[in-house]
Amino acid sequence: MARIVMKFGGTSVADVDRINAVARRVKAEVDRGNEVAVVVSAMAGTTNQLVEWTRAISRLHDAREYDVVVSAGEQVTSGLLALALQELGVPARSWLGWQIPVHTDDVHGKARINGIGTDEIEKRFAQGQVAVVAGFQGLGGDNRITTLGRGGSDTSAVALAAALKADRCDIFTDVDGVYTTDPRIVAKARKLDKITYEEMLEMASLGAKVLQIRSVEMAMKHRVRLQVLSSFVDQPGTLVVDEDEIVEQELVSGIAYSRDEAKITLTGVPDRPGVAAAIFGPLAEASMNVDMIVQNVSEGGGTTDLTFTVAKSDLDRAIKVLEERRDRLGYRALVPDSDVVKVSVIGVGMRSHAGVAQRMFSALAEKGINIQVISTSEIKVSVLIAEEYTELAVRSLHTAYGLDAA
Ligand code: ADP
Ligand code: ASP
Ligand code: MG
């Protein structure tokens, strides 16, 4: 007997037929004698619709009410899947975040899980019951519903797998595994049988939506055996594993892109100590992450230009924070640009090989694509370019690093 957490994403529960298909898949695991907890997302498109309604009413919305609204989609699918399982004769019960409870901090809209109570689910397992858990939601320290950030059901699933000490956490989605790059934009993308936690973490952080970043962080920390596989075909997917489980390591294992970034340039910033702290401090206090940063050296004039990126969803708030402090910061102008994309190449092989970044720059130059900002770490190189070149850049890099499927 094994203990398994199965997570089904939005397209896998998009309508009643698919929910019934998911129920049959869950039943098959139950029939094998396994204990099963299922985590579900909202039906495809539902969360987007809920977010849109929130924004339509209040652009700089109150995050507590945003969470009340956007968490609603998962309540529907958890109840429906429990019913579908019952119809198949499988004892099942739905669970909302607060009922389990999934404890989180109270950073509404992107809360972090602090702990999960498992007593009740363990008790129900002992009675042969399947737990159907609404993903994406939790209970904040302020006793209100929180959500875990877009794509957060992955994290709900991995956190639950860690808390329940599950043997496996299977993430069922609309692709049959993790690919060298998004298979929706590069037809020659290759499916990987295995990928390291570290590379998966970078891929996710850099925009590969297939797993939410925190789910990978958590799997890595708690050594959860994580698999990404198709909910439509019955075949093995991609295993996320330790580096020593991978025999032949490629130089570059994947390419990711993120359209979720927006660029802000502050021109005429006084070039003196403390300025960066004065700019980035208030953004951090407002829970906004700044990603890429470039600062030009001033040419003796005492002022400089500072360019950085924030999440697109934070752009309005970031502008507000910076404009409120304009007098104190003393910059000349604030120039926002949301027509940008961050493209990154990732691979643990980079640690021991030089020239990876150079190959990227030449491949982009050959296509006439201008690089606006660059950032690097031990196992990745990222560039910010104009959004219109997304596909062209990703495809060219995929070929340049020899990743194309035969
Ligand atoms: P779900 O609703 O099941 O959570 P998501 O849309 O969040 O599904 O994630 C699956 C999607 O991730 C795929 O449809 C694919 O377009 C995208 N994706 C981006 N990068 C990759 C990659 N490297 N490998 C596989 N899928 C990727
Ligand atoms: N429904 C949520 C979203 O669309 C969570 C998830 O699907 O993982 O972001
Ligand atoms: Mg997802």
Tab-separated table of C-alpha atoms and ligand atoms in Angstrom:
chain	number	residue	atom	x	y	z
A	1	MET	CA	0.000	0.000	0.000
A	2	ALA	CA	1.223	3.468	-0.826
A	3	ARG	CA	0.099	6.903	0.193
A	4	ILE	CA	-0.347	9.192	-2.786
A	5	VAL	CA	-1.228	12.822	-3.380
A	6	MET	CA	-2.706	13.424	-6.847
A	7	LYS	CA	-3.130	16.985	-8.098
A	8	PHE	CA	-5.300	17.919	-11.075
A	9	GLY	CA	-4.931	21.313	-12.767
A	10	GLY	CA	-7.573	23.519	-14.345
A	11	THR	CA	-7.758	21.847	-17.761
A	12	SER	CA	-8.051	18.430	-16.092
A	13	VAL	CA	-11.210	19.512	-14.262
A	14	ALA	CA	-12.487	21.904	-16.936
A	15	ASP	CA	-15.956	20.379	-17.192
A	16	VAL	CA	-18.169	17.628	-15.827
A	17	ASP	CA	-16.863	14.973	-18.251
A	18	ARG	CA	-13.296	15.663	-17.261
A	19	ILE	CA	-14.155	15.635	-13.563
A	20	ASN	CA	-15.724	12.205	-14.084
A	21	ALA	CA	-12.562	11.076	-15.895
A	22	VAL	CA	-10.459	12.317	-12.966
A	23	ALA	CA	-12.703	10.375	-10.591
A	24	ARG	CA	-12.052	7.184	-12.580
A	25	ARG	CA	-8.306	7.795	-12.418
A	26	VAL	CA	-8.490	8.323	-8.661
A	27	LYS	CA	-10.609	5.201	-8.262
A	28	ALA	CA	-7.939	3.161	-10.062
A	29	GLU	CA	-5.398	4.178	-7.382
A	30	VAL	CA	-7.874	3.415	-4.607
A	31	ASP	CA	-8.564	-0.006	-6.163
A	32	ARG	CA	-4.821	-0.726	-5.997
A	33	GLY	CA	-5.168	-0.411	-2.223
A	34	ASN	CA	-3.580	3.026	-1.934
A	35	GLU	CA	-4.481	5.880	0.384
A	36	VAL	CA	-5.259	8.887	-1.769
A	37	ALA	CA	-5.580	12.611	-1.194
A	38	VAL	CA	-6.546	14.621	-4.271
A	39	VAL	CA	-5.854	18.327	-4.699
A	40	VAL	CA	-7.869	20.179	-7.318
A	41	SER	CA	-7.587	23.516	-9.104
A	42	ALA	CA	-10.517	25.575	-10.279
A	43	MET	CA	-11.973	24.797	-13.719
A	44	ALA	CA	-9.784	26.241	-16.483
A	45	GLY	CA	-10.487	29.951	-16.926
A	46	THR	CA	-12.442	30.332	-13.696
A	47	THR	CA	-9.699	31.948	-11.645
A	48	ASN	CA	-8.911	34.383	-14.470
A	49	GLN	CA	-12.554	35.375	-14.570
A	50	LEU	CA	-12.646	35.898	-10.804
A	51	VAL	CA	-9.472	38.006	-10.927
A	52	GLU	CA	-10.959	40.089	-13.756
A	53	TRP	CA	-14.133	40.795	-11.806
A	54	THR	CA	-12.103	41.877	-8.804
A	55	ARG	CA	-10.010	44.248	-10.918
A	56	ALA	CA	-13.043	45.618	-12.733
A	57	ILE	CA	-14.518	46.752	-9.436
A	58	SER	CA	-11.338	47.828	-7.707
A	59	ARG	CA	-8.040	48.290	-9.512
A	60	LEU	CA	-5.893	48.553	-6.383
A	61	HIS	CA	-8.055	46.023	-4.612
A	62	ASP	CA	-8.063	45.055	-0.949
A	63	ALA	CA	-6.129	41.794	-0.910
A	64	ARG	CA	-8.316	40.148	1.748
A	65	GLU	CA	-11.415	40.508	-0.405
A	66	TYR	CA	-9.462	39.479	-3.514
A	67	ASP	CA	-8.718	36.180	-1.739
A	68	VAL	CA	-12.359	35.657	-0.796
A	69	VAL	CA	-13.298	35.992	-4.460
A	70	VAL	CA	-10.502	34.157	-6.263
A	71	SER	CA	-10.453	31.150	-3.913
A	72	ALA	CA	-14.036	30.349	-4.875
A	73	GLY	CA	-13.257	28.268	-7.978
A	74	GLU	CA	-11.592	25.478	-6.016
A	75	GLN	CA	-14.571	25.145	-3.694
A	76	VAL	CA	-16.697	24.172	-6.677
A	77	THR	CA	-14.328	21.566	-8.133
A	78	SER	CA	-13.543	19.928	-4.782
A	79	GLY	CA	-17.236	19.389	-4.113
A	80	LEU	CA	-17.899	18.141	-7.639
A	81	LEU	CA	-15.025	15.659	-7.572
A	82	ALA	CA	-16.125	14.312	-4.175
A	83	LEU	CA	-19.586	13.764	-5.667
A	84	ALA	CA	-18.142	12.105	-8.782
A	85	LEU	CA	-16.143	9.715	-6.606
A	86	GLN	CA	-19.181	8.900	-4.491
A	87	GLU	CA	-21.090	8.101	-7.697
A	88	LEU	CA	-18.381	5.534	-8.477
A	89	GLY	CA	-18.813	4.017	-5.032
A	90	VAL	CA	-15.627	5.534	-3.618
A	91	PRO	CA	-16.083	7.108	-0.172
A	92	ALA	CA	-14.865	10.684	-0.540
A	93	ARG	CA	-15.116	13.990	1.269
A	94	SER	CA	-14.150	17.496	0.170
A	95	TRP	CA	-11.980	19.799	2.280
A	96	LEU	CA	-11.537	23.541	2.034
A	97	GLY	CA	-8.306	25.172	3.171
A	98	TRP	CA	-9.700	26.376	6.506
A	99	GLN	CA	-11.185	22.990	7.333
A	100	ILE	CA	-7.961	21.020	7.169
A	101	PRO	CA	-6.521	23.570	8.135
A	102	VAL	CA	-3.803	24.742	5.766
A	103	HIS	CA	-2.189	27.433	7.920
A	104	THR	CA	-0.581	30.323	6.041
A	105	ASP	CA	0.879	33.715	6.810
A	106	ASP	CA	-1.367	36.660	6.055
A	107	VAL	CA	0.290	37.999	2.924
A	108	HIS	CA	-2.984	37.885	1.030
A	109	GLY	CA	-2.789	37.019	-2.660
A	110	LYS	CA	0.548	35.232	-2.268
A	111	ALA	CA	0.471	33.616	1.147
A	112	ARG	CA	2.993	31.012	2.295
A	113	ILE	CA	2.007	27.777	3.951
A	114	ASN	CA	3.296	27.470	7.540
A	115	GLY	CA	1.830	24.120	8.440
A	116	ILE	CA	-0.913	21.632	7.685
A	117	GLY	CA	-3.046	19.753	10.184
A	118	THR	CA	-3.282	16.124	9.094
A	119	ASP	CA	-5.095	14.447	12.013
A	120	GLU	CA	-8.539	14.476	10.451
A	121	ILE	CA	-7.359	13.290	7.027
A	122	GLU	CA	-5.301	10.505	8.637
A	123	LYS	CA	-8.408	9.408	10.533
A	124	ARG	CA	-10.446	9.365	7.314
A	125	PHE	CA	-7.692	7.448	5.486
A	126	ALA	CA	-8.007	4.774	8.156
A	127	GLN	CA	-11.710	4.526	7.277
A	128	GLY	CA	-10.889	4.148	3.569
A	129	GLN	CA	-12.007	7.630	2.625
A	130	VAL	CA	-10.472	9.746	-0.133
A	131	ALA	CA	-9.770	13.378	0.779
A	132	VAL	CA	-10.527	15.876	-1.980
A	133	VAL	CA	-8.758	19.099	-1.099
A	134	ALA	CA	-9.405	22.527	-2.597
A	135	GLY	CA	-5.993	23.724	-3.779
A	136	PHE	CA	-4.690	27.296	-3.827
A	137	GLN	CA	-6.279	28.299	-0.521
A	138	GLY	CA	-5.432	28.439	3.141
A	139	LEU	CA	-6.268	30.061	6.436
A	140	GLY	CA	-4.275	33.174	7.305
A	141	GLY	CA	-2.943	34.171	10.705
A	142	ASP	CA	-5.691	36.818	10.615
A	143	ASN	CA	-8.319	34.047	10.491
A	144	ARG	CA	-9.275	34.883	6.917
A	145	ILE	CA	-9.079	32.927	3.662
A	146	THR	CA	-5.775	33.337	1.854
A	147	THR	CA	-4.616	32.275	-1.600
A	148	LEU	CA	-1.150	31.082	-2.480
A	149	GLY	CA	-0.448	33.003	-5.693
A	150	ARG	CA	-1.332	31.935	-9.230
A	151	GLY	CA	-0.631	28.278	-9.877
A	152	GLY	CA	-0.718	27.721	-6.113
A	153	SER	CA	-2.510	24.371	-6.185
A	154	ASP	CA	0.815	22.746	-7.023
A	155	THR	CA	2.126	24.039	-3.723
A	156	SER	CA	-0.995	22.881	-1.890
A	157	ALA	CA	-0.327	19.391	-3.268
A	158	VAL	CA	3.361	19.222	-2.413
A	159	ALA	CA	2.798	20.693	1.056
A	160	LEU	CA	0.101	18.126	1.700
A	161	ALA	CA	2.360	15.329	0.422
A	162	ALA	CA	5.124	16.483	2.765
A	163	ALA	CA	2.770	16.764	5.745
A	164	LEU	CA	1.225	13.356	5.078
A	165	LYS	CA	4.661	11.842	4.348
A	166	ALA	CA	3.233	10.579	1.082
A	167	ASP	CA	5.199	8.155	-1.074
A	168	ARG	CA	4.452	10.182	-4.204
A	169	CYS	CA	3.053	13.477	-5.357
A	170	ASP	CA	1.724	13.275	-8.905
A	171	ILE	CA	0.921	16.537	-10.674
A	172	PHE	CA	-1.542	15.812	-13.500
A	173	THR	CA	-1.725	18.481	-16.152
A	174	ASP	CA	-2.345	19.132	-19.844
A	175	VAL	CA	1.182	18.195	-20.990
A	176	ASP	CA	2.797	14.809	-20.416
A	177	GLY	CA	5.804	16.107	-18.517
A	178	VAL	CA	8.398	18.826	-18.197
A	179	TYR	CA	9.889	19.777	-21.559
A	180	THR	CA	13.113	21.497	-22.577
A	181	THR	CA	10.915	24.537	-23.119
A	182	ASP	CA	7.221	25.338	-23.326
A	183	PRO	CA	5.905	22.790	-25.866
A	184	ARG	CA	3.124	25.224	-26.744
A	185	ILE	CA	5.521	27.630	-28.397
A	186	VAL	CA	8.321	25.341	-29.583
A	187	ALA	CA	7.129	22.325	-31.531
A	188	LYS	CA	10.605	20.760	-31.282
A	189	ALA	CA	10.657	20.837	-27.462
A	190	ARG	CA	11.717	17.515	-25.949
A	191	LYS	CA	10.165	15.807	-22.954
A	192	LEU	CA	12.626	15.196	-20.125
A	193	ASP	CA	12.437	11.876	-18.245
A	194	LYS	CA	14.118	13.477	-15.257
A	195	ILE	CA	15.061	16.954	-14.150
A	196	THR	CA	16.930	18.020	-10.997
A	197	TYR	CA	15.127	19.929	-8.236
A	198	GLU	CA	17.511	22.827	-8.763
A	199	GLU	CA	16.880	23.096	-12.488
A	200	MET	CA	13.153	22.706	-11.999
A	201	LEU	CA	13.289	25.465	-9.409
A	202	GLU	CA	15.047	27.783	-11.854
A	203	MET	CA	12.694	26.820	-14.700
A	204	ALA	CA	9.697	27.569	-12.502
A	205	SER	CA	11.175	30.795	-11.127
A	206	LEU	CA	11.963	31.936	-14.639
A	207	GLY	CA	8.491	31.429	-15.985
A	208	ALA	CA	7.841	27.751	-16.852
A	209	LYS	CA	4.295	27.637	-15.514
A	210	VAL	CA	4.212	23.867	-15.346
A	211	LEU	CA	4.957	23.952	-11.577
A	212	GLN	CA	4.609	26.825	-9.137
A	213	ILE	CA	7.991	27.887	-7.725
A	214	ARG	CA	7.109	27.260	-4.123
A	215	SER	CA	5.948	23.751	-4.875
A	216	VAL	CA	9.428	22.925	-6.155
A	217	GLU	CA	11.114	24.642	-3.198
A	218	MET	CA	9.003	22.618	-0.860
A	219	ALA	CA	9.559	19.342	-2.705
A	220	MET	CA	13.300	19.971	-2.609
A	221	LYS	CA	13.300	20.770	1.087
A	222	HIS	CA	11.154	17.841	2.146
A	223	ARG	CA	12.436	15.453	-0.529
A	224	VAL	CA	8.959	14.833	-1.924
A	225	ARG	CA	8.973	12.433	-4.870
A	226	LEU	CA	7.407	14.649	-7.482
A	227	GLN	CA	6.177	13.643	-10.910
A	228	VAL	CA	4.573	15.763	-13.660
A	229	LEU	CA	2.342	13.769	-15.998
A	230	SER	CA	-0.620	13.982	-18.327
A	231	SER	CA	-4.128	13.642	-16.999
A	232	PHE	CA	-5.274	12.559	-20.477
A	233	VAL	CA	-2.864	9.764	-21.382
A	234	ASP	CA	-1.684	6.974	-19.135
A	235	GLN	CA	2.100	7.034	-19.333
A	236	PRO	CA	5.040	8.033	-17.147
A	237	GLY	CA	5.824	11.730	-16.993
A	238	THR	CA	8.872	13.616	-15.746
A	239	LEU	CA	10.409	12.860	-12.361
A	240	VAL	CA	11.973	15.682	-10.370
A	241	VAL	CA	15.061	14.173	-8.734
A	242	ASP	CA	18.404	14.800	-7.038
A	243	GLU	CA	21.367	15.667	-9.223
A	244	ASP	CA	23.091	12.316	-8.595
A	245	GLU	CA	20.145	10.472	-10.130
A	246	ILE	CA	20.906	12.009	-13.523
A	247	VAL	CA	23.556	10.137	-15.414
A	248	GLU	CA	24.314	12.356	-18.371
A	249	GLN	CA	24.023	16.018	-17.602
A	250	GLU	CA	23.423	18.391	-20.505
A	251	LEU	CA	25.078	21.796	-20.583
A	252	VAL	CA	21.697	23.496	-20.851
A	253	SER	CA	18.570	21.553	-19.901
A	254	GLY	CA	15.908	24.091	-20.591
A	255	ILE	CA	14.756	27.482	-21.736
A	256	ALA	CA	12.067	29.456	-19.958
A	257	TYR	CA	10.340	32.729	-20.619
A	258	SER	CA	8.223	34.987	-18.488
A	259	ARG	CA	5.815	37.621	-19.691
A	260	ASP	CA	4.960	38.438	-16.107
A	261	GLU	CA	7.646	41.082	-15.734
A	262	ALA	CA	7.395	44.800	-16.219
A	263	LYS	CA	10.280	47.219	-16.495
A	264	ILE	CA	10.583	50.516	-14.679
A	265	THR	CA	13.273	53.050	-15.523
A	266	LEU	CA	13.955	55.946	-13.206
A	267	THR	CA	15.922	58.626	-15.011
A	268	GLY	CA	18.048	61.300	-13.406
A	269	VAL	CA	18.446	59.506	-10.093
A	270	PRO	CA	21.002	61.236	-7.798
A	271	ASP	CA	24.162	59.098	-7.776
A	272	ARG	CA	24.916	58.940	-4.073
A	273	PRO	CA	25.053	56.305	-1.303
A	274	GLY	CA	21.708	55.165	0.028
A	275	VAL	CA	19.681	55.812	-3.107
A	276	ALA	CA	19.178	52.157	-4.025
A	277	ALA	CA	18.094	51.430	-0.451
A	278	ALA	CA	15.653	54.348	-0.541
A	279	ILE	CA	14.106	53.058	-3.780
A	280	PHE	CA	13.994	49.327	-3.151
A	281	GLY	CA	13.252	49.458	0.601
A	282	PRO	CA	9.661	50.703	0.254
A	283	LEU	CA	8.979	48.209	-2.558
A	284	ALA	CA	10.158	45.339	-0.355
A	285	GLU	CA	8.095	46.625	2.563
A	286	ALA	CA	5.044	46.479	0.323
A	287	SER	CA	5.903	42.803	-0.443
A	288	MET	CA	7.009	43.516	-4.008
A	289	ASN	CA	9.961	41.612	-5.390
A	290	VAL	CA	12.400	43.387	-7.611
A	291	ASP	CA	14.081	41.033	-10.025
A	292	MET	CA	16.583	42.322	-12.569
A	293	ILE	CA	18.424	45.568	-11.864
A	294	VAL	CA	20.824	47.686	-13.929
A	295	GLN	CA	22.303	50.971	-12.932
A	296	ASN	CA	24.377	53.034	-15.312
A	297	VAL	CA	27.524	54.736	-14.112
A	298	SER	CA	26.968	58.467	-14.096
A	299	GLU	CA	29.187	60.499	-16.367
A	300	GLY	CA	30.339	62.944	-13.764
A	301	GLY	CA	26.953	64.659	-13.762
A	302	GLY	CA	25.939	63.238	-10.418
A	303	THR	CA	22.836	61.524	-11.725
A	304	THR	CA	22.213	58.120	-13.229
A	305	ASP	CA	19.453	55.972	-14.729
A	306	LEU	CA	18.215	52.953	-12.829
A	307	THR	CA	16.260	50.188	-14.555
A	308	PHE	CA	14.652	47.242	-12.800
A	309	THR	CA	11.808	44.786	-13.185
A	310	VAL	CA	8.851	43.893	-10.974
A	311	ALA	CA	5.992	41.458	-11.493
A	312	LYS	CA	3.512	42.849	-14.009
A	313	SER	CA	0.772	42.447	-11.421
A	314	ASP	CA	2.756	44.715	-9.065
A	315	LEU	CA	3.423	47.460	-11.643
A	316	ASP	CA	0.590	49.803	-10.644
A	317	ARG	CA	1.419	49.490	-6.974
A	318	ALA	CA	5.144	49.972	-7.603
A	319	ILE	CA	4.466	53.147	-9.588
A	320	LYS	CA	2.267	54.444	-6.799
A	321	VAL	CA	4.917	53.774	-4.133
A	322	LEU	CA	7.647	55.457	-6.189
A	323	GLU	CA	5.542	58.447	-7.185
A	324	GLU	CA	4.583	59.082	-3.581
A	325	ARG	CA	8.297	59.311	-2.777
A	326	ARG	CA	9.325	61.264	-5.824
A	327	ASP	CA	10.449	64.382	-3.939
A	328	ARG	CA	12.553	62.422	-1.516
A	329	LEU	CA	14.083	60.174	-4.190
A	330	GLY	CA	14.712	63.105	-6.518
A	331	TYR	CA	14.501	61.260	-9.850
A	332	ARG	CA	13.624	63.104	-13.049
A	333	ALA	CA	11.107	60.712	-14.639
A	334	LEU	CA	9.537	57.319	-14.129
A	335	VAL	CA	9.176	55.315	-17.350
A	336	PRO	CA	7.173	52.082	-17.106
A	337	ASP	CA	7.260	49.440	-19.870
A	338	SER	CA	5.206	46.279	-19.697
A	339	ASP	CA	5.963	45.094	-23.255
A	340	VAL	CA	8.949	43.045	-22.165
A	341	VAL	CA	9.720	39.367	-21.691
A	342	LYS	CA	12.456	37.652	-19.735
A	343	VAL	CA	14.059	34.730	-21.547
A	344	SER	CA	16.403	32.417	-19.635
A	345	VAL	CA	18.620	29.432	-20.321
A	346	ILE	CA	19.067	26.997	-17.453
A	347	GLY	CA	21.415	24.123	-16.722
A	348	VAL	CA	23.503	22.781	-13.842
A	349	GLY	CA	26.111	21.979	-16.511
A	350	MET	CA	26.895	25.722	-16.647
A	351	ARG	CA	28.742	25.484	-13.373
A	352	SER	CA	31.594	23.694	-15.058
A	353	HIS	CA	31.468	25.141	-18.576
A	354	ALA	CA	32.239	28.595	-19.903
A	355	GLY	CA	30.715	30.266	-22.953
A	356	VAL	CA	27.049	29.567	-22.268
A	357	ALA	CA	26.111	33.244	-21.997
A	358	GLN	CA	28.132	34.128	-25.091
A	359	ARG	CA	26.236	31.585	-27.173
A	360	MET	CA	22.982	33.157	-25.989
A	361	PHE	CA	24.053	36.687	-26.863
A	362	SER	CA	25.222	35.674	-30.353
A	363	ALA	CA	22.067	33.683	-31.083
A	364	LEU	CA	19.935	36.716	-30.192
A	365	ALA	CA	22.191	39.116	-32.072
A	366	GLU	CA	21.903	36.970	-35.206
A	367	LYS	CA	18.141	37.520	-35.100
A	368	GLY	CA	18.561	41.242	-34.491
A	369	ILE	CA	17.048	41.046	-31.002
A	370	ASN	CA	18.187	43.793	-28.650
A	371	ILE	CA	19.015	42.866	-25.038
A	372	GLN	CA	17.775	45.417	-22.485
A	373	VAL	CA	18.896	43.882	-19.182
A	374	ILE	CA	21.008	40.815	-18.327
A	375	SER	CA	21.231	38.836	-15.118
A	376	THR	CA	23.064	35.631	-14.317
A	377	SER	CA	23.434	33.084	-11.553
A	378	GLU	CA	25.423	29.888	-11.233
A	379	ILE	CA	23.013	27.844	-13.337
A	380	LYS	CA	21.139	30.359	-15.492
A	381	VAL	CA	21.455	33.386	-17.756
A	382	SER	CA	18.453	35.677	-18.251
A	383	VAL	CA	17.877	38.532	-20.645
A	384	LEU	CA	15.081	41.050	-20.909
A	385	ILE	CA	13.924	41.744	-24.479
A	386	ALA	CA	10.907	43.245	-26.236
A	387	GLU	CA	7.883	40.997	-25.812
A	388	GLU	CA	7.205	40.755	-29.553
A	389	TYR	CA	10.346	38.597	-29.945
A	390	THR	CA	9.358	35.959	-27.369
A	391	GLU	CA	8.749	33.039	-29.727
A	392	LEU	CA	11.613	33.908	-32.040
A	393	ALA	CA	14.065	34.167	-29.145
A	394	VAL	CA	12.987	30.958	-27.437
A	395	ARG	CA	13.051	28.962	-30.682
A	396	SER	CA	16.435	30.308	-31.736
A	397	LEU	CA	17.980	29.530	-28.355
A	398	HIS	CA	16.437	26.070	-28.306
A	399	THR	CA	18.217	25.352	-31.589
A	400	ALA	CA	21.440	27.117	-30.594
A	401	TYR	CA	21.896	24.874	-27.536
A	402	GLY	CA	21.150	21.707	-29.487
A	403	LEU	CA	17.902	20.977	-27.659
A	404	ASP	CA	15.648	20.438	-30.692
A	405	ALA	CA	13.973	17.033	-30.896
A	406	ALA	CA	15.218	14.957	-33.810
B	1	ADP	P1	-2.415	23.243	-14.737
B	1	ADP	O1	-3.655	24.007	-15.010
B	1	ADP	O2	-2.558	21.780	-14.914
B	1	ADP	O3	-1.777	23.607	-13.441
B	1	ADP	P2	-0.530	24.923	-16.127
B	1	ADP	O4	-1.089	25.678	-17.270
B	1	ADP	O5	-0.323	25.640	-14.852
B	1	ADP	O6	-1.420	23.630	-15.921
B	1	ADP	O7	0.862	24.245	-16.532
B	1	ADP	C1	0.973	23.475	-17.689
B	1	ADP	C2	1.456	24.337	-18.840
B	1	ADP	O8	2.793	24.745	-18.595
B	1	ADP	C3	1.545	23.624	-20.170
B	1	ADP	O9	0.326	23.676	-20.855
B	1	ADP	C4	2.646	24.374	-20.907
B	1	ADP	O10	2.135	25.291	-21.850
B	1	ADP	C5	3.323	25.193	-19.816
B	1	ADP	N1	4.778	25.046	-19.803
B	1	ADP	C6	5.662	26.074	-19.796
B	1	ADP	N2	6.904	25.630	-19.808
B	1	ADP	C7	6.852	24.280	-19.827
B	1	ADP	C8	7.831	23.247	-19.857
B	1	ADP	N3	9.134	23.523	-19.849
B	1	ADP	N4	7.406	21.974	-19.865
B	1	ADP	C9	6.098	21.679	-19.860
B	1	ADP	N5	5.109	22.608	-19.838
B	1	ADP	C10	5.471	23.900	-19.815
B	2	ASP	N1	-6.763	28.164	-9.787
B	2	ASP	C1	-5.544	28.808	-9.384
B	2	ASP	C2	-4.934	29.563	-10.557
B	2	ASP	O1	-5.465	29.549	-11.642
B	2	ASP	C3	-4.566	27.859	-8.773
B	2	ASP	C4	-4.053	26.786	-9.683
B	2	ASP	O2	-4.623	26.502	-10.734
B	2	ASP	O3	-3.041	26.182	-9.333
B	2	ASP	O4	-3.929	30.201	-10.397
B	3	MG	MG	-0.598	25.246	-12.840
